[in-house]
mmCIF file of C-alpha atoms in Angstrom:
data_model
loop_
_atom_site.group_PDB
_atom_site.id
_atom_site.type_symbol
_atom_site.label_atom_id
_atom_site.label_comp_id
_atom_site.label_asym_id
_atom_site.label_seq_id
_atom_site.Cartn_x
_atom_site.Cartn_y
_atom_site.Cartn_z
ATOM 1 C CA UNK Q 1305 -1.587 -33.518 -2.710
ATOM 2 C CA UNK Q 1306 -4.105 -34.041 0.103
ATOM 3 C CA UNK Q 1307 -3.835 -30.375 1.126
ATOM 4 C CA UNK Q 1308 -4.383 -29.269 -2.485
ATOM 5 C CA UNK Q 1309 -7.471 -31.468 -2.774
ATOM 6 C CA UNK Q 1310 -8.768 -30.116 0.529
ATOM 7 C CA UNK Q 1311 -8.237 -26.539 -0.732
ATOM 8 C CA UNK Q 1312 -10.115 -27.318 -3.950
ATOM 9 C CA UNK Q 1313 -13.118 -28.639 -2.021
ATOM 10 C CA UNK Q 1314 -13.037 -25.817 0.531
ATOM 11 C CA UNK Q 1315 -12.938 -23.060 -2.070
ATOM 12 C CA UNK Q 1316 -15.452 -24.771 -4.381
ATOM 13 C CA UNK Q 1317 -17.919 -24.893 -1.505
ATOM 14 C CA UNK Q 1318 -16.984 -21.457 -0.060
ATOM 15 C CA UNK Q 1319 -19.685 -21.746 2.612
ATOM 16 C CA UNK Q 1320 -22.281 -21.294 -0.114
ATOM 17 C CA UNK Q 1321 -20.893 -17.912 -1.197
ATOM 18 C CA UNK Q 1322 -21.218 -17.079 -4.885
ATOM 19 C CA UNK Q 1323 -18.391 -14.539 -4.853
ATOM 20 C CA UNK Q 1324 -14.840 -15.007 -3.631
ATOM 21 C CA UNK Q 1325 -11.747 -12.829 -3.717
ATOM 22 C CA UNK Q 1326 -9.355 -12.934 -6.655
ATOM 23 C CA UNK Q 1327 -6.794 -14.293 -4.208
ATOM 24 C CA UNK Q 1328 -9.094 -17.225 -3.302
ATOM 25 C CA UNK Q 1329 -9.829 -17.875 -6.986
ATOM 26 C CA UNK Q 1330 -6.084 -18.014 -7.658
ATOM 27 C CA UNK Q 1331 -5.552 -20.370 -4.718
ATOM 28 C CA UNK Q 1332 -8.244 -22.653 -6.118
ATOM 29 C CA UNK Q 1333 -6.565 -22.711 -9.548
ATOM 30 C CA UNK Q 1334 -3.108 -23.253 -8.026
ATOM 31 C CA UNK Q 1335 -4.407 -26.220 -6.016
ATOM 32 C CA UNK Q 1336 -6.193 -27.619 -9.080
ATOM 33 C CA UNK Q 1337 -3.014 -27.298 -11.164
ATOM 34 C CA UNK Q 1338 -0.891 -28.897 -8.440
ATOM 35 C CA UNK Q 1339 -3.149 -31.959 -8.590
ATOM 36 C CA UNK Q 1340 -3.125 -32.038 -12.391
ATOM 37 C CA UNK Q 1341 0.635 -31.574 -12.536
ATOM 38 C CA UNK Q 1342 1.076 -34.542 -10.235
ATOM 39 C CA UNK Q 1343 -1.146 -36.560 -12.557
ATOM 40 C CA UNK Q 1344 0.856 -35.445 -15.617
ATOM 41 C CA UNK Q 1345 4.211 -36.023 -13.863
ATOM 42 C CA UNK Q 1346 5.409 -32.413 -13.893
ATOM 43 C CA UNK Q 1347 4.560 -31.764 -17.550
ATOM 44 C CA UNK Q 1348 2.707 -28.513 -16.774
ATOM 45 C CA UNK Q 1349 4.532 -25.276 -15.985
ATOM 46 C CA UNK Q 1350 2.526 -22.344 -14.661
ATOM 47 C CA UNK Q 1351 3.292 -18.645 -14.649
ATOM 48 C CA UNK Q 1352 0.972 -16.250 -12.834
ATOM 49 C CA UNK Q 1353 1.086 -12.484 -13.197
ATOM 50 C CA UNK Q 1354 -1.497 -10.657 -11.098
ATOM 51 C CA UNK Q 1355 -1.941 -7.018 -10.185
ATOM 52 C CA UNK Q 1356 -1.742 -7.334 -6.400
ATOM 53 C CA UNK Q 1357 -4.130 -4.397 -5.972
ATOM 54 C CA UNK Q 1358 -6.871 -6.724 -7.313
ATOM 55 C CA UNK Q 1359 -6.349 -9.605 -4.879
ATOM 56 C CA UNK Q 1360 -9.182 -8.507 -2.562
ATOM 57 C CA UNK Q 1361 -11.673 -7.772 -5.356
ATOM 58 C CA UNK Q 1362 -14.666 -10.127 -5.423
ATOM 59 C CA UNK Q 1363 -15.434 -12.234 -8.498
ATOM 60 C CA UNK Q 1364 -17.791 -15.112 -9.184
ATOM 61 C CA UNK Q 1365 -16.205 -18.293 -7.945
ATOM 62 C CA UNK Q 1366 -14.861 -20.803 -10.446
ATOM 63 C CA UNK Q 1367 -14.295 -18.051 -12.977
ATOM 64 C CA UNK Q 1368 -10.914 -19.370 -14.159
ATOM 65 C CA UNK Q 1369 -11.095 -23.117 -13.567
ATOM 66 C CA UNK Q 1370 -13.018 -24.159 -16.713
ATOM 67 C CA UNK Q 1371 -10.564 -22.258 -18.918
ATOM 68 C CA UNK Q 1372 -7.529 -23.619 -17.060
ATOM 69 C CA UNK Q 1373 -9.005 -27.115 -17.342
ATOM 70 C CA UNK Q 1374 -9.381 -26.628 -21.107
ATOM 71 C CA UNK Q 1375 -5.754 -25.522 -21.309
ATOM 72 C CA UNK Q 1376 -4.685 -28.701 -19.479
ATOM 73 C CA UNK Q 1377 -6.851 -31.228 -21.316
ATOM 74 C CA UNK Q 1378 -7.064 -29.755 -24.808
ATOM 75 C CA UNK Q 1379 -3.792 -27.848 -24.986
ATOM 76 C CA UNK Q 1380 -1.052 -29.385 -22.848
ATOM 77 C CA UNK Q 1381 -2.132 -33.037 -22.520
ATOM 78 C CA UNK Q 1382 -2.069 -33.826 -26.270
ATOM 79 C CA UNK Q 1383 1.186 -31.893 -26.735
ATOM 80 C CA UNK Q 1384 4.418 -33.840 -26.997
ATOM 81 C CA UNK Q 1385 6.641 -32.752 -24.121
ATOM 82 C CA UNK Q 1386 6.073 -30.134 -21.475
ATOM 83 C CA UNK Q 1387 3.822 -27.108 -21.697
ATOM 84 C CA UNK Q 1388 3.183 -23.798 -19.998
ATOM 85 C CA UNK Q 1389 -0.009 -22.129 -18.838
ATOM 86 C CA UNK Q 1390 0.067 -18.397 -18.198
ATOM 87 C CA UNK Q 1391 -2.536 -16.713 -16.019
ATOM 88 C CA UNK Q 1392 -2.729 -12.914 -16.020
ATOM 89 C CA UNK Q 1393 -5.074 -10.713 -14.002
ATOM 90 C CA UNK Q 1394 -5.036 -6.960 -14.475
ATOM 91 C CA UNK Q 1395 -7.182 -3.848 -14.714
ATOM 92 C CA UNK Q 1396 -7.561 -1.470 -17.658
ATOM 93 C CA UNK Q 1397 -9.911 1.436 -17.190
ATOM 94 C CA UNK Q 1398 -13.089 0.193 -15.535
ATOM 95 C CA UNK Q 1399 -12.523 -3.413 -16.624
ATOM 96 C CA UNK Q 1400 -10.864 -6.338 -14.903
ATOM 97 C CA UNK Q 1401 -9.200 -8.832 -17.232
ATOM 98 C CA UNK Q 1402 -8.443 -12.496 -16.666
ATOM 99 C CA UNK Q 1403 -6.295 -14.220 -19.270
ATOM 100 C CA UNK Q 1404 -5.490 -17.914 -19.570
ATOM 101 C CA UNK Q 1405 -2.971 -18.849 -22.232
ATOM 102 C CA UNK Q 1406 -1.263 -22.108 -23.077
ATOM 103 C CA UNK Q 1407 1.421 -23.167 -25.535
ATOM 104 C CA UNK Q 1408 -0.380 -26.394 -26.385
ATOM 105 C CA UNK Q 1409 -1.664 -27.792 -29.654
ATOM 106 C CA UNK Q 1410 -4.187 -25.029 -30.395
ATOM 107 C CA UNK Q 1411 -7.689 -25.480 -31.740
ATOM 108 C CA UNK Q 1412 -10.205 -24.253 -34.272
ATOM 109 C CA UNK Q 1413 -11.845 -21.541 -32.182
ATOM 110 C CA UNK Q 1414 -14.957 -21.090 -34.332
ATOM 111 C CA UNK Q 1415 -15.660 -24.806 -34.577
ATOM 112 C CA UNK Q 1416 -14.453 -26.329 -31.310
ATOM 113 C CA UNK Q 1417 -14.564 -23.841 -28.456
ATOM 114 C CA UNK Q 1418 -18.272 -23.930 -27.630
ATOM 115 C CA UNK Q 1419 -18.643 -27.706 -27.930
ATOM 116 C CA UNK Q 1420 -18.015 -28.342 -24.251
ATOM 117 C CA UNK Q 1421 -20.547 -27.579 -21.559
ATOM 118 C CA UNK Q 1422 -18.033 -26.050 -19.136
ATOM 119 C CA UNK Q 1423 -16.899 -23.265 -21.444
ATOM 120 C CA UNK Q 1424 -20.381 -22.586 -22.814
ATOM 121 C CA UNK Q 1425 -21.830 -22.425 -19.279
ATOM 122 C CA UNK Q 1426 -18.976 -20.193 -18.092
ATOM 123 C CA UNK Q 1427 -19.506 -17.755 -20.961
ATOM 124 C CA UNK Q 1428 -23.240 -17.566 -20.200
ATOM 125 C CA UNK Q 1429 -22.643 -17.207 -16.457
ATOM 126 C CA UNK Q 1430 -20.114 -14.380 -16.925
ATOM 127 C CA UNK Q 1431 -22.504 -12.488 -19.207
ATOM 128 C CA UNK Q 1432 -25.424 -13.056 -16.825
ATOM 129 C CA UNK Q 1433 -23.521 -11.825 -13.777
ATOM 130 C CA UNK Q 1434 -21.471 -8.988 -15.282
ATOM 131 C CA UNK Q 1435 -23.859 -7.776 -17.984
ATOM 132 C CA UNK Q 1436 -23.559 -6.864 -21.637
ATOM 133 C CA UNK Q 1437 -20.168 -5.192 -21.242
ATOM 134 C CA UNK Q 1438 -18.595 -8.478 -20.190
ATOM 135 C CA UNK Q 1439 -16.949 -10.542 -22.851
ATOM 136 C CA UNK Q 1440 -14.773 -13.525 -23.573
ATOM 137 C CA UNK Q 1441 -12.484 -13.675 -26.581
ATOM 138 C CA UNK Q 1442 -10.641 -16.752 -27.804
ATOM 139 C CA UNK Q 1443 -7.468 -16.684 -29.896
ATOM 140 C CA UNK Q 1444 -5.670 -19.732 -31.239
ATOM 141 C CA UNK Q 1445 -2.891 -20.767 -33.588
ATOM 142 C CA UNK Q 1446 -2.378 -24.388 -34.543
ATOM 143 C CA UNK Q 1447 0.536 -25.870 -32.587
ATOM 144 C CA UNK Q 1448 1.016 -22.589 -30.704
ATOM 145 C CA UNK Q 1449 -1.777 -22.705 -28.150
ATOM 146 C CA UNK Q 1450 -4.885 -20.832 -27.102
ATOM 147 C CA UNK Q 1451 -5.376 -17.532 -25.301
ATOM 148 C CA UNK Q 1452 -8.661 -16.722 -23.554
ATOM 149 C CA UNK Q 1453 -9.348 -13.138 -22.502
ATOM 150 C CA UNK Q 1454 -12.194 -12.556 -20.041
ATOM 151 C CA UNK Q 1455 -13.214 -8.966 -19.307
ATOM 152 C CA UNK Q 1456 -15.919 -7.500 -17.138
ATOM 153 C CA UNK Q 1457 -16.668 -4.140 -15.549
ATOM 154 C CA UNK Q 1458 -15.468 -3.676 -11.983
ATOM 155 C CA UNK Q 1459 -17.990 -0.999 -11.140
ATOM 156 C CA UNK Q 1460 -21.273 0.434 -12.284
ATOM 157 C CA UNK Q 1461 -24.057 -2.017 -13.080
ATOM 158 C CA UNK Q 1462 -23.821 -4.776 -10.477
ATOM 159 C CA UNK Q 1463 -25.598 -7.918 -11.559
ATOM 160 C CA UNK Q 1464 -24.926 -9.699 -8.269
ATOM 161 C CA UNK Q 1465 -28.637 -9.897 -7.482
ATOM 162 C CA UNK Q 1466 -29.371 -11.658 -10.784
ATOM 163 C CA UNK Q 1467 -26.966 -14.410 -9.772
ATOM 164 C CA UNK Q 1468 -28.667 -15.112 -6.439
#
């Protein structure tokens, strides 16, 4: 637990870097989920499927955490019994995709998703950094969970300077 907390702080700070590797982003999320799973007494199961060729690609740090946190607090926590969070990272064409899905209680996407600051700020930050081609789509079914799909171009217009 102490090691996981240390990893969370270390990666969150990242020596002031704004971009980290996909591998570091996954380590951050794994450490975060280890802490949360301890808190929820093993209620959360996690499955990660990542294209290993993408592990060294750089992404804005804390890309996944707000969406994973939503899955924990708004999907799995209110659910009776255990729940699963799936994280998928893959490439299609020139786009990298990050998906976070849970089998929690679901939500009204149109009404509820942009209420929280974390998700709203993350959506704005992703669009600012990765440009107009970036997008985030939310899918939900009551009592069946939520799936978030984040996509952004891997090459071409690099908005890194606008994030500095």
